């Protein structure tokens, strides 16, 4: 194309392209740039130069599109580009004003972006809108196809669809906010709107609902609505009379915190005849009370809780939740696993005295820094917390951020090396969408060949299995046993949060 055609920039602004290859660093393919330049009778090098400048503006970004419009992602590539459609024609007017483009330059830039998006989408998406190519390097691989699938099944706004699907790949609202460059409260409000939509529409509920009684919206372990449950107020564990009066005789869950230490000390469940009143109001409180003799300690965590307050001061407090489904033992224990797993995820450590831990034995005699010391001890004694990216697809090869083997029939179990300690999972392909899939069994074993042999005998040769070798386990027998229980809590808890049911053979 000659330089005699229309200018890209307004009068007085040079159309001269950059030194070197003008197409380097441009998010639009060269063939589209050249065909668009020919259509608008402008210099292709100049158009490429402008497109590079557009990339650096603050207008065409995920934060702009996902704040003021309702964009639908339709593709992505390995270079961190995200291709979206949005009714946002005015964005190009803002770009033209910022870069001082002519009307021809503005139209050519918009056309190039739209054609690139159309080329990537390949007719898979039926919606109107203008195409935008933006940088979003941390957008999860594979999420776009899920977004399109959900968008085709529901009437949710595309922005809510995108945020909901991202929540299936990353566990935290702050992580989603980082990906889309949006404030975290915006993400939280959009997820809350999705939850509300699932209560009002059968179609949305079938597609989007977090199965079961738990919710990801309230993830702070001390929240009164932690994981969507209705928790009681916090009671002083020394106030035995109040506990026996106020706690219900119902099956349920309970959590213990220290008044001066973040996070939780312990998470438990009770299906005893006297419910949480008996387990917490009698057994646990009797062991924690300052004047209680050791013979009154009927709860395994009570000694450690009492010793911590003896050294660190403060008080132990308890809060309970009794959702109706907790009368079912399998669900109640799976919810307990989910709470432990989420607590580990949110705080970076296992609750301080969970699994018979004795942090006070490793602490100093006392002092102003004992609380911080106890937290560091708890972190050191906890097995590594998985990344939870992704977490919703329980059969994914990188479920929870772990390096699982490819799923294969148990008839091919001999392909797995027998050395080391492994986590395993087995399932049958029963659903057409991967986030509806459930596992038959998850667990850990030190002899994987023998365990897979047993699983084949139990479930059949065509049942699918996948394993991951666990790294960094302690050589100490007792500590290693606790670490494997932490792994099982992570697996069962994440499965319950994702599917609303425990693995079939877990409890």
Short mmCIF file of C-alpha atoms in Angstrom, two decimals:
data_model
loop_
_atom_site.label_atom_id
_atom_site.label_comp_id
_atom_site.label_asym_id
_atom_site.label_seq_id
_atom_site.Cartn_x
_atom_site.Cartn_y
_atom_site.Cartn_z
CA UNK A 1 0.00 0.00 0.00
CA UNK A 2 1.34 3.42 -0.89
CA UNK A 3 1.59 6.27 1.56
CA UNK A 4 -0.88 8.35 -0.49
CA UNK A 5 -4.03 6.95 1.18
CA UNK A 6 -5.87 8.32 4.22
CA UNK A 7 -3.89 9.05 7.36
CA UNK A 8 -4.25 6.93 10.47
CA UNK A 9 -3.52 9.84 12.82
CA UNK A 10 -5.09 13.29 12.82
CA UNK A 11 -3.34 16.10 11.00
CA UNK A 12 0.03 16.97 12.47
CA UNK A 13 0.68 13.50 13.95
CA UNK A 14 3.18 11.35 12.07
CA UNK A 15 2.03 8.10 10.46
CA UNK A 16 5.61 6.84 10.36
CA UNK A 17 5.89 3.27 11.58
CA UNK A 18 8.37 2.02 14.16
CA UNK A 19 11.97 1.23 13.31
CA UNK A 20 12.41 -2.48 12.57
CA UNK A 21 9.65 -4.99 11.87
CA UNK A 22 6.39 -3.10 12.53
CA UNK A 23 4.48 -6.35 13.10
CA UNK A 24 6.53 -7.52 16.08
CA UNK A 25 4.58 -7.28 19.34
CA UNK A 26 1.27 -6.64 17.63
CA UNK A 27 -1.61 -8.81 18.96
CA UNK A 28 -3.22 -9.05 15.50
CA UNK A 29 -1.99 -11.46 12.83
CA UNK A 30 -0.16 -10.00 9.83
CA UNK A 31 -2.66 -11.26 7.26
CA UNK A 32 -5.53 -9.52 9.08
CA UNK A 33 -3.55 -6.29 9.39
CA UNK A 34 -2.71 -6.28 5.68
CA UNK A 35 -6.25 -7.10 4.53
CA UNK A 36 -7.72 -4.47 6.84
CA UNK A 37 -5.21 -1.87 5.68
CA UNK A 38 -6.10 -2.64 2.06
CA UNK A 39 -9.82 -2.24 2.79
CA UNK A 40 -9.30 1.17 4.37
CA UNK A 41 -6.59 2.22 1.87
CA UNK A 42 -4.02 2.90 4.56
CA UNK A 43 -0.40 1.85 5.06
CA UNK A 44 -0.20 -1.57 6.72
CA UNK A 45 2.95 -0.63 8.63
CA UNK A 46 1.18 2.39 10.08
CA UNK A 47 -1.81 0.25 11.09
CA UNK A 48 0.51 -2.25 12.76
CA UNK A 49 2.18 0.58 14.65
CA UNK A 50 -1.16 1.91 15.88
CA UNK A 51 -2.29 -1.56 16.95
CA UNK A 52 0.85 -1.85 19.05
CA UNK A 53 0.04 1.48 20.68
CA UNK A 54 -3.54 0.34 21.34
CA UNK A 55 -2.12 -2.59 23.27
CA UNK A 56 -0.44 -0.12 25.65
CA UNK A 57 -3.49 2.05 26.31
CA UNK A 58 -5.52 1.79 29.51
CA UNK A 59 -8.77 1.56 27.52
CA UNK A 60 -8.60 -1.90 25.96
CA UNK A 61 -7.99 -3.93 29.12
CA UNK A 62 -9.86 -6.59 31.05
CA UNK A 63 -10.56 -4.14 33.86
CA UNK A 64 -12.33 -1.75 31.46
CA UNK A 65 -14.32 -4.40 29.63
CA UNK A 66 -15.37 -6.34 32.74
CA UNK A 67 -16.29 -3.20 34.68
CA UNK A 68 -18.39 -1.23 32.24
CA UNK A 69 -19.59 -3.92 29.83
CA UNK A 70 -20.63 -7.56 29.62
CA UNK A 71 -17.83 -9.30 27.70
CA UNK A 72 -17.79 -12.93 26.63
CA UNK A 73 -14.36 -14.57 26.27
CA UNK A 74 -14.31 -16.69 23.12
CA UNK A 75 -10.66 -17.72 22.87
CA UNK A 76 -7.15 -17.45 24.24
CA UNK A 77 -3.63 -18.32 23.17
CA UNK A 78 -0.33 -19.33 24.71
CA UNK A 79 1.03 -15.78 24.54
CA UNK A 80 -1.44 -14.52 27.14
CA UNK A 81 -3.97 -13.03 24.72
CA UNK A 82 -7.67 -13.21 25.50
CA UNK A 83 -10.24 -12.75 22.74
CA UNK A 84 -13.60 -11.31 23.83
CA UNK A 85 -16.83 -10.04 22.37
CA UNK A 86 -18.61 -7.09 23.99
CA UNK A 87 -21.17 -4.42 23.16
CA UNK A 88 -18.52 -1.78 23.73
CA UNK A 89 -18.18 0.19 20.49
CA UNK A 90 -17.55 3.36 22.50
CA UNK A 91 -14.24 1.93 23.71
CA UNK A 92 -12.85 2.54 20.23
CA UNK A 93 -14.00 6.16 20.39
CA UNK A 94 -12.01 6.51 23.63
CA UNK A 95 -8.97 4.90 21.99
CA UNK A 96 -9.24 7.24 19.02
CA UNK A 97 -9.36 10.22 21.36
CA UNK A 98 -6.41 9.07 23.43
CA UNK A 99 -4.21 8.27 20.43
CA UNK A 100 -5.54 11.09 18.23
CA UNK A 101 -6.66 8.79 15.41
CA UNK A 102 -8.58 9.81 12.36
CA UNK A 103 -12.01 8.29 11.80
CA UNK A 104 -10.41 5.98 9.25
CA UNK A 105 -7.67 4.99 11.68
CA UNK A 106 -10.24 4.33 14.41
CA UNK A 107 -12.41 2.16 12.16
CA UNK A 108 -9.42 0.21 10.84
CA UNK A 109 -8.12 -0.58 14.33
CA UNK A 110 -11.58 -1.71 15.49
CA UNK A 111 -12.03 -3.83 12.38
CA UNK A 112 -8.65 -5.52 12.84
CA UNK A 113 -9.45 -6.49 16.43
CA UNK A 114 -12.91 -7.76 15.49
CA UNK A 115 -11.62 -9.85 12.60
CA UNK A 116 -8.97 -11.40 14.83
CA UNK A 117 -11.62 -12.38 17.37
CA UNK A 118 -13.90 -13.77 14.65
CA UNK A 119 -11.01 -15.84 13.31
CA UNK A 120 -10.32 -17.31 16.74
CA UNK A 121 -13.98 -17.96 17.55
CA UNK A 122 -14.56 -19.74 14.22
CA UNK A 123 -18.32 -19.35 14.44
CA UNK A 124 -18.60 -21.26 17.74
CA UNK A 125 -20.30 -18.35 19.52
CA UNK A 126 -23.60 -16.83 18.49
CA UNK A 127 -23.72 -13.38 19.99
CA UNK A 128 -23.47 -9.85 18.76
CA UNK A 129 -20.72 -7.54 19.84
CA UNK A 130 -17.41 -6.01 18.94
CA UNK A 131 -14.20 -8.02 19.14
CA UNK A 132 -11.36 -7.06 21.45
CA UNK A 133 -7.94 -8.64 21.88
CA UNK A 134 -6.58 -8.01 25.38
CA UNK A 135 -3.67 -9.29 27.45
CA UNK A 136 -4.69 -11.57 30.31
CA UNK A 137 -1.70 -13.82 30.87
CA UNK A 138 -3.03 -15.66 33.94
CA UNK A 139 -6.40 -16.60 32.47
CA UNK A 140 -6.64 -20.38 33.12
CA UNK A 141 -6.13 -22.65 30.14
CA UNK A 142 -9.35 -24.39 29.22
CA UNK A 143 -11.62 -21.90 30.99
CA UNK A 144 -12.92 -20.33 27.78
CA UNK A 145 -14.62 -23.51 26.57
CA UNK A 146 -16.33 -23.86 29.95
CA UNK A 147 -17.46 -20.22 29.83
CA UNK A 148 -19.01 -20.73 26.40
CA UNK A 149 -20.71 -23.95 27.55
CA UNK A 150 -22.24 -22.28 30.62
CA UNK A 151 -23.20 -19.19 28.62
CA UNK A 152 -25.12 -21.40 26.19
CA UNK A 153 -27.01 -23.12 29.03
CA UNK A 154 -27.93 -20.20 31.27
CA UNK A 155 -29.23 -16.67 31.13
CA UNK A 156 -26.55 -15.25 33.36
CA UNK A 157 -24.72 -12.12 32.21
CA UNK A 158 -21.46 -13.08 30.54
CA UNK A 159 -19.44 -11.27 33.18
CA UNK A 160 -21.01 -13.40 35.93
CA UNK A 161 -20.55 -16.52 33.83
CA UNK A 162 -16.85 -15.74 33.41
CA UNK A 163 -16.30 -15.05 37.11
CA UNK A 164 -18.20 -18.18 38.13
CA UNK A 165 -16.18 -20.39 35.79
CA UNK A 166 -12.94 -18.83 37.03
CA UNK A 167 -14.03 -19.71 40.56
CA UNK A 168 -14.01 -23.36 39.46
CA UNK A 169 -10.36 -23.00 38.47
CA UNK A 170 -8.98 -20.84 41.29
CA UNK A 171 -10.25 -20.99 44.87
CA UNK A 172 -10.03 -17.41 46.06
CA UNK A 173 -11.88 -14.26 45.08
CA UNK A 174 -8.65 -12.28 45.36
CA UNK A 175 -7.05 -14.59 42.77
CA UNK A 176 -9.95 -14.00 40.37
CA UNK A 177 -9.70 -10.27 41.02
CA UNK A 178 -6.01 -10.43 40.12
CA UNK A 179 -6.68 -12.30 36.87
CA UNK A 180 -9.29 -9.80 35.68
CA UNK A 181 -7.68 -6.72 37.30
CA UNK A 182 -10.87 -5.98 39.22
CA UNK A 183 -11.48 -5.06 42.89
CA UNK A 184 -12.16 -8.13 45.04
CA UNK A 185 -15.54 -6.77 46.28
CA UNK A 186 -16.72 -6.74 42.65
CA UNK A 187 -15.85 -10.44 42.33
CA UNK A 188 -17.58 -11.25 45.61
CA UNK A 189 -20.74 -9.39 44.62
CA UNK A 190 -20.86 -11.12 41.23
CA UNK A 191 -20.51 -14.55 42.82
CA UNK A 192 -23.23 -13.65 45.32
CA UNK A 193 -25.46 -12.70 42.39
CA UNK A 194 -24.77 -16.09 40.82
CA UNK A 195 -25.73 -17.81 44.07
CA UNK A 196 -28.96 -15.84 44.10
CA UNK A 197 -29.66 -16.81 40.49
CA UNK A 198 -29.26 -20.50 41.34
CA UNK A 199 -32.01 -20.14 43.95
CA UNK A 200 -34.40 -18.58 41.47
CA UNK A 201 -33.94 -20.65 38.33
CA UNK A 202 -33.95 -24.40 37.86
CA UNK A 203 -31.70 -24.18 34.80
CA UNK A 204 -29.08 -22.06 36.58
CA UNK A 205 -29.25 -24.26 39.66
CA UNK A 206 -28.61 -27.43 37.69
CA UNK A 207 -25.65 -25.85 35.92
CA UNK A 208 -24.04 -23.60 38.49
CA UNK A 209 -24.98 -24.49 42.03
CA UNK A 210 -22.20 -25.51 44.39
CA UNK A 211 -23.66 -28.88 45.36
CA UNK A 212 -24.48 -29.57 48.97
CA UNK A 213 -24.68 -27.16 51.87
CA UNK A 214 -21.35 -25.37 51.51
CA UNK A 215 -20.50 -22.12 49.74
CA UNK A 216 -17.21 -20.52 48.76
CA UNK A 217 -18.42 -16.95 49.28
CA UNK A 218 -17.56 -16.88 53.02
CA UNK A 219 -14.11 -18.47 53.20
CA UNK A 220 -12.69 -16.88 56.36
CA UNK A 221 -12.55 -19.62 59.04
CA UNK A 222 -13.83 -17.31 61.79
CA UNK A 223 -16.69 -15.83 59.73
CA UNK A 224 -20.21 -16.22 61.16
CA UNK A 225 -21.22 -17.56 57.72
CA UNK A 226 -18.07 -19.59 57.08
CA UNK A 227 -18.57 -21.78 54.00
CA UNK A 228 -22.26 -20.84 53.92
CA UNK A 229 -23.13 -22.50 57.23
CA UNK A 230 -25.11 -20.78 60.00
CA UNK A 231 -22.60 -20.74 62.85
CA UNK A 232 -23.51 -19.90 66.40
CA UNK A 233 -21.90 -17.06 68.29
CA UNK A 234 -18.53 -17.76 69.92
CA UNK A 235 -18.81 -19.21 73.42
CA UNK A 236 -16.10 -19.23 76.08
CA UNK A 237 -15.20 -22.91 76.51
CA UNK A 238 -14.82 -22.38 80.25
CA UNK A 239 -18.48 -21.39 80.60
CA UNK A 240 -19.81 -24.93 80.94
CA UNK A 241 -23.23 -23.92 82.24
CA UNK A 242 -23.89 -21.59 79.31
CA UNK A 243 -22.70 -24.22 76.84
CA UNK A 244 -25.00 -26.87 78.26
CA UNK A 245 -27.88 -24.40 78.20
CA UNK A 246 -27.34 -22.87 74.76
CA UNK A 247 -25.90 -25.63 72.57
CA UNK A 248 -28.41 -27.86 70.74
CA UNK A 249 -28.67 -31.61 71.17
CA UNK A 250 -28.19 -32.04 67.43
CA UNK A 251 -25.53 -33.60 65.25
CA UNK A 252 -23.23 -31.00 63.77
CA UNK A 253 -19.83 -29.36 63.40
CA UNK A 254 -17.78 -27.21 65.74
CA UNK A 255 -14.68 -25.03 65.53
CA UNK A 256 -12.39 -23.75 68.26
CA UNK A 257 -10.34 -20.56 68.21
CA UNK A 258 -7.98 -18.77 70.56
CA UNK A 259 -8.85 -15.18 71.41
CA UNK A 260 -5.38 -13.91 70.45
CA UNK A 261 -4.26 -16.25 67.66
CA UNK A 262 -5.58 -16.00 64.06
CA UNK A 263 -7.13 -19.02 62.39
CA UNK A 264 -8.54 -22.04 64.20
CA UNK A 265 -7.25 -24.37 66.87
CA UNK A 266 -9.47 -27.33 66.06
CA UNK A 267 -12.38 -28.47 63.87
CA UNK A 268 -14.59 -31.36 64.85
CA UNK A 269 -17.91 -33.09 64.31
CA UNK A 270 -20.34 -34.96 66.51
CA UNK A 271 -23.11 -37.42 65.81
CA UNK A 272 -23.45 -38.54 69.41
CA UNK A 273 -26.87 -38.95 70.93
CA UNK A 274 -26.43 -35.69 72.80
CA UNK A 275 -25.15 -33.92 69.67
CA UNK A 276 -22.78 -30.96 69.88
CA UNK A 277 -24.02 -30.19 73.39
CA UNK A 278 -22.58 -33.44 74.68
CA UNK A 279 -19.37 -33.35 72.66
CA UNK A 280 -18.59 -29.67 73.19
CA UNK A 281 -20.59 -28.54 76.20
CA UNK A 282 -19.63 -31.52 78.36
CA UNK A 283 -16.59 -33.42 77.03
CA UNK A 284 -14.54 -30.59 75.55
CA UNK A 285 -15.38 -27.86 78.04
CA UNK A 286 -14.68 -30.20 80.96
CA UNK A 287 -11.16 -30.79 79.70
CA UNK A 288 -10.44 -27.13 78.93
CA UNK A 289 -11.69 -25.68 82.21
CA UNK A 290 -8.87 -24.27 84.32
CA UNK A 291 -9.82 -26.14 87.47
CA UNK A 292 -10.79 -29.38 85.74
CA UNK A 293 -8.81 -32.46 86.78
CA UNK A 294 -7.22 -34.49 84.00
CA UNK A 295 -9.70 -37.31 84.58
CA UNK A 296 -12.45 -35.01 83.34
CA UNK A 297 -10.77 -34.69 79.95
CA UNK A 298 -12.87 -36.80 77.61
CA UNK A 299 -11.89 -34.96 74.43
CA UNK A 300 -8.54 -35.61 72.74
CA UNK A 301 -7.89 -31.94 71.97
CA UNK A 302 -8.74 -30.59 75.42
CA UNK A 303 -5.34 -31.05 77.06
CA UNK A 304 -3.51 -29.15 74.34
CA UNK A 305 -6.11 -26.35 74.27
CA UNK A 306 -5.82 -25.94 78.05
CA UNK A 307 -2.00 -25.97 77.92
CA UNK A 308 -1.93 -23.31 75.20
CA UNK A 309 -4.04 -20.91 77.28
CA UNK A 310 -1.87 -21.73 80.26
CA UNK A 311 1.24 -20.52 78.43
CA UNK A 312 -0.17 -17.90 76.02
CA UNK A 313 -3.02 -16.57 78.14
CA UNK A 314 -6.28 -15.58 76.47
CA UNK A 315 -9.19 -17.95 76.18
CA UNK A 316 -10.53 -20.71 73.96
CA UNK A 317 -13.86 -20.09 72.25
CA UNK A 318 -16.14 -22.45 70.36
CA UNK A 319 -18.80 -22.00 67.68
CA UNK A 320 -21.12 -24.70 66.32
CA UNK A 321 -23.22 -25.33 63.19
CA UNK A 322 -25.96 -27.92 62.85
CA UNK A 323 -27.12 -28.09 59.22
CA UNK A 324 -29.85 -30.72 58.80
CA UNK A 325 -27.65 -32.87 56.56
CA UNK A 326 -25.18 -33.33 59.41
CA UNK A 327 -27.47 -36.02 60.81
CA UNK A 328 -26.03 -38.14 57.97
CA UNK A 329 -22.67 -39.44 59.15
CA UNK A 330 -21.07 -39.62 55.71
CA UNK A 331 -21.98 -36.05 54.86
CA UNK A 332 -21.09 -34.75 58.32
CA UNK A 333 -17.60 -36.24 58.20
CA UNK A 334 -17.12 -35.05 54.62
CA UNK A 335 -18.10 -31.53 55.68
CA UNK A 336 -15.56 -31.75 58.50
CA UNK A 337 -12.90 -32.70 55.93
CA UNK A 338 -13.98 -29.79 53.73
CA UNK A 339 -13.72 -27.35 56.63
CA UNK A 340 -10.24 -28.59 57.56
CA UNK A 341 -9.15 -28.42 53.93
CA UNK A 342 -10.48 -24.89 53.44
CA UNK A 343 -8.96 -23.76 56.74
CA UNK A 344 -5.59 -25.09 55.53
CA UNK A 345 -6.08 -23.30 52.22
CA UNK A 346 -7.03 -19.97 53.81
CA UNK A 347 -4.47 -19.89 56.63
CA UNK A 348 -1.62 -21.93 55.14
CA UNK A 349 -1.65 -24.42 58.00
CA UNK A 350 -3.69 -27.15 59.64
CA UNK A 351 -5.68 -26.14 62.75
CA UNK A 352 -3.14 -25.99 65.55
CA UNK A 353 -4.10 -29.05 67.62
CA UNK A 354 -5.80 -31.04 64.86
CA UNK A 355 -4.71 -34.69 64.53
CA UNK A 356 -3.28 -34.82 68.08
CA UNK A 357 -0.68 -32.13 67.48
CA UNK A 358 1.17 -30.88 70.56
CA UNK A 359 2.64 -27.49 69.61
CA UNK A 360 3.06 -26.38 73.19
CA UNK A 361 5.81 -28.98 73.72
CA UNK A 362 7.94 -27.17 71.13
CA UNK A 363 7.28 -23.67 72.43
CA UNK A 364 9.26 -21.58 74.88
CA UNK A 365 8.16 -21.17 78.48
CA UNK A 366 6.06 -18.15 77.62
CA UNK A 367 6.53 -14.49 76.94
CA UNK A 368 4.96 -11.89 74.71
CA UNK A 369 5.90 -13.66 71.48
CA UNK A 370 4.55 -17.10 72.33
CA UNK A 371 1.48 -16.71 70.10
CA UNK A 372 3.63 -15.97 67.07
CA UNK A 373 5.89 -18.86 67.99
CA UNK A 374 2.93 -21.24 68.18
CA UNK A 375 1.75 -20.13 64.72
CA UNK A 376 5.19 -20.79 63.26
CA UNK A 377 5.28 -24.21 64.90
CA UNK A 378 1.85 -24.99 63.44
CA UNK A 379 3.01 -23.94 59.96
CA UNK A 380 6.16 -26.06 60.18
CA UNK A 381 4.26 -29.11 61.37
CA UNK A 382 1.61 -28.88 58.62
CA UNK A 383 2.03 -30.77 55.37
CA UNK A 384 2.26 -28.52 52.34
CA UNK A 385 -1.05 -26.97 51.31
CA UNK A 386 -1.97 -27.62 47.66
CA UNK A 387 -2.64 -24.68 45.35
CA UNK A 388 -6.26 -25.70 44.63
CA UNK A 389 -5.80 -24.60 40.99
CA UNK A 390 -8.01 -26.03 39.57
CA UNK A 391 -10.28 -27.57 42.19
CA UNK A 392 -13.75 -28.08 40.65
CA UNK A 393 -12.84 -30.77 38.08
CA UNK A 394 -12.03 -33.69 40.37
CA UNK A 395 -10.70 -35.82 37.48
CA UNK A 396 -8.38 -33.15 36.05
CA UNK A 397 -4.74 -34.14 35.62
CA UNK A 398 -3.74 -31.14 37.75
CA UNK A 399 -6.60 -31.27 40.27
CA UNK A 400 -5.69 -29.10 43.30
CA UNK A 401 -2.42 -28.23 41.57
CA UNK A 402 -1.03 -31.76 41.92
CA UNK A 403 0.71 -33.64 39.12
CA UNK A 404 -1.71 -36.57 38.67
CA UNK A 405 -1.06 -39.26 36.11
CA UNK A 406 -3.37 -39.49 33.13
CA UNK A 407 -6.57 -41.37 33.88
CA UNK A 408 -6.38 -44.96 32.61
CA UNK A 409 -8.35 -48.17 33.15
CA UNK A 410 -7.27 -50.21 36.16
CA UNK A 411 -6.37 -52.95 33.69
CA UNK A 412 -3.30 -50.78 32.92
CA UNK A 413 -2.27 -50.40 36.57
CA UNK A 414 1.11 -52.07 35.91
CA UNK A 415 2.25 -48.88 34.16
CA UNK A 416 2.66 -47.18 37.56
CA UNK A 417 6.02 -47.33 39.31
CA UNK A 418 5.59 -48.97 42.71
CA UNK A 419 8.12 -46.86 44.62
CA UNK A 420 7.13 -44.15 47.09
CA UNK A 421 3.91 -43.06 48.77
CA UNK A 422 0.99 -42.07 46.55
CA UNK A 423 -2.43 -40.51 46.62
CA UNK A 424 -4.95 -42.21 44.35
CA UNK A 425 -8.44 -41.72 42.95
CA UNK A 426 -10.79 -43.94 40.95
CA UNK A 427 -13.94 -43.12 39.01
CA UNK A 428 -16.25 -44.19 36.22
CA UNK A 429 -17.07 -41.86 33.33
CA UNK A 430 -20.70 -41.07 34.11
CA UNK A 431 -21.32 -37.42 33.17
CA UNK A 432 -21.14 -35.32 30.02
CA UNK A 433 -19.61 -32.30 31.79
CA UNK A 434 -16.35 -32.77 33.66
CA UNK A 435 -17.36 -30.67 36.67
CA UNK A 436 -20.31 -33.06 37.29
CA UNK A 437 -18.00 -36.07 37.61
CA UNK A 438 -17.60 -37.68 41.05
CA UNK A 439 -14.99 -40.05 42.41
CA UNK A 440 -15.67 -43.52 43.78
CA UNK A 441 -12.69 -43.50 46.08
CA UNK A 442 -9.70 -41.37 47.07
CA UNK A 443 -6.93 -42.17 49.49
CA UNK A 444 -3.24 -42.60 50.17
CA UNK A 445 -1.05 -45.67 50.22
CA UNK A 446 2.56 -46.66 50.72
CA UNK A 447 2.19 -49.69 48.44
CA UNK A 448 0.49 -48.42 45.29
CA UNK A 449 0.74 -51.66 43.28
CA UNK A 450 -1.10 -53.63 45.95
CA UNK A 451 -3.73 -50.92 46.42
CA UNK A 452 -4.46 -50.70 42.70
CA UNK A 453 -4.76 -54.49 42.57
CA UNK A 454 -7.39 -54.34 45.34
CA UNK A 455 -9.20 -51.48 43.59
CA UNK A 456 -9.39 -53.47 40.35
CA UNK A 457 -10.88 -56.43 42.19
CA UNK A 458 -13.43 -54.13 43.82
CA UNK A 459 -14.43 -51.86 40.96
CA UNK A 460 -13.48 -53.75 37.80
CA UNK A 461 -10.74 -53.48 35.19
CA UNK A 462 -12.46 -50.70 33.19
CA UNK A 463 -12.75 -48.30 36.12
CA UNK A 464 -10.46 -45.28 35.67
CA UNK A 465 -7.62 -44.56 38.08
CA UNK A 466 -5.05 -41.82 38.52
CA UNK A 467 -2.26 -41.38 41.07
CA UNK A 468 0.21 -38.77 42.25
CA UNK A 469 3.44 -39.41 44.11
CA UNK A 470 3.56 -37.44 47.36
CA UNK A 471 6.72 -35.44 47.93
CA UNK A 472 8.28 -34.10 51.12
CA UNK A 473 6.73 -36.52 53.60
CA UNK A 474 8.37 -36.79 57.00
CA UNK A 475 10.58 -39.74 57.90
CA UNK A 476 9.06 -39.75 61.39
CA UNK A 477 6.32 -42.38 61.51
CA UNK A 478 3.84 -40.42 63.63
CA UNK A 479 4.30 -37.17 61.76
CA UNK A 480 4.07 -38.97 58.41
CA UNK A 481 0.77 -40.52 59.49
CA UNK A 482 -0.62 -37.06 60.29
CA UNK A 483 0.60 -35.72 56.94
CA UNK A 484 -1.22 -38.46 55.05
CA UNK A 485 -4.40 -37.65 56.97
CA UNK A 486 -3.96 -34.01 55.93
CA UNK A 487 -3.69 -35.11 52.30
CA UNK A 488 -6.84 -37.20 52.61
CA UNK A 489 -8.67 -34.25 54.19
CA UNK A 490 -7.63 -32.05 51.26
CA UNK A 491 -8.84 -34.60 48.71
CA UNK A 492 -12.11 -35.51 50.40
CA UNK A 493 -12.84 -31.91 51.37
CA UNK A 494 -12.21 -30.52 47.89
CA UNK A 495 -14.31 -33.34 46.40
CA UNK A 496 -17.20 -32.55 48.73
CA UNK A 497 -17.01 -28.84 48.00
CA UNK A 498 -16.93 -29.53 44.25
CA UNK A 499 -19.60 -32.23 44.05
CA UNK A 500 -21.73 -32.00 47.19
CA UNK A 501 -21.07 -35.62 48.05
CA UNK A 502 -18.29 -37.63 49.66
CA UNK A 503 -16.43 -40.12 47.49
CA UNK A 504 -18.61 -43.24 47.40
CA UNK A 505 -16.31 -45.47 49.43
CA UNK A 506 -14.67 -42.88 51.70
CA UNK A 507 -16.79 -43.17 54.87
#
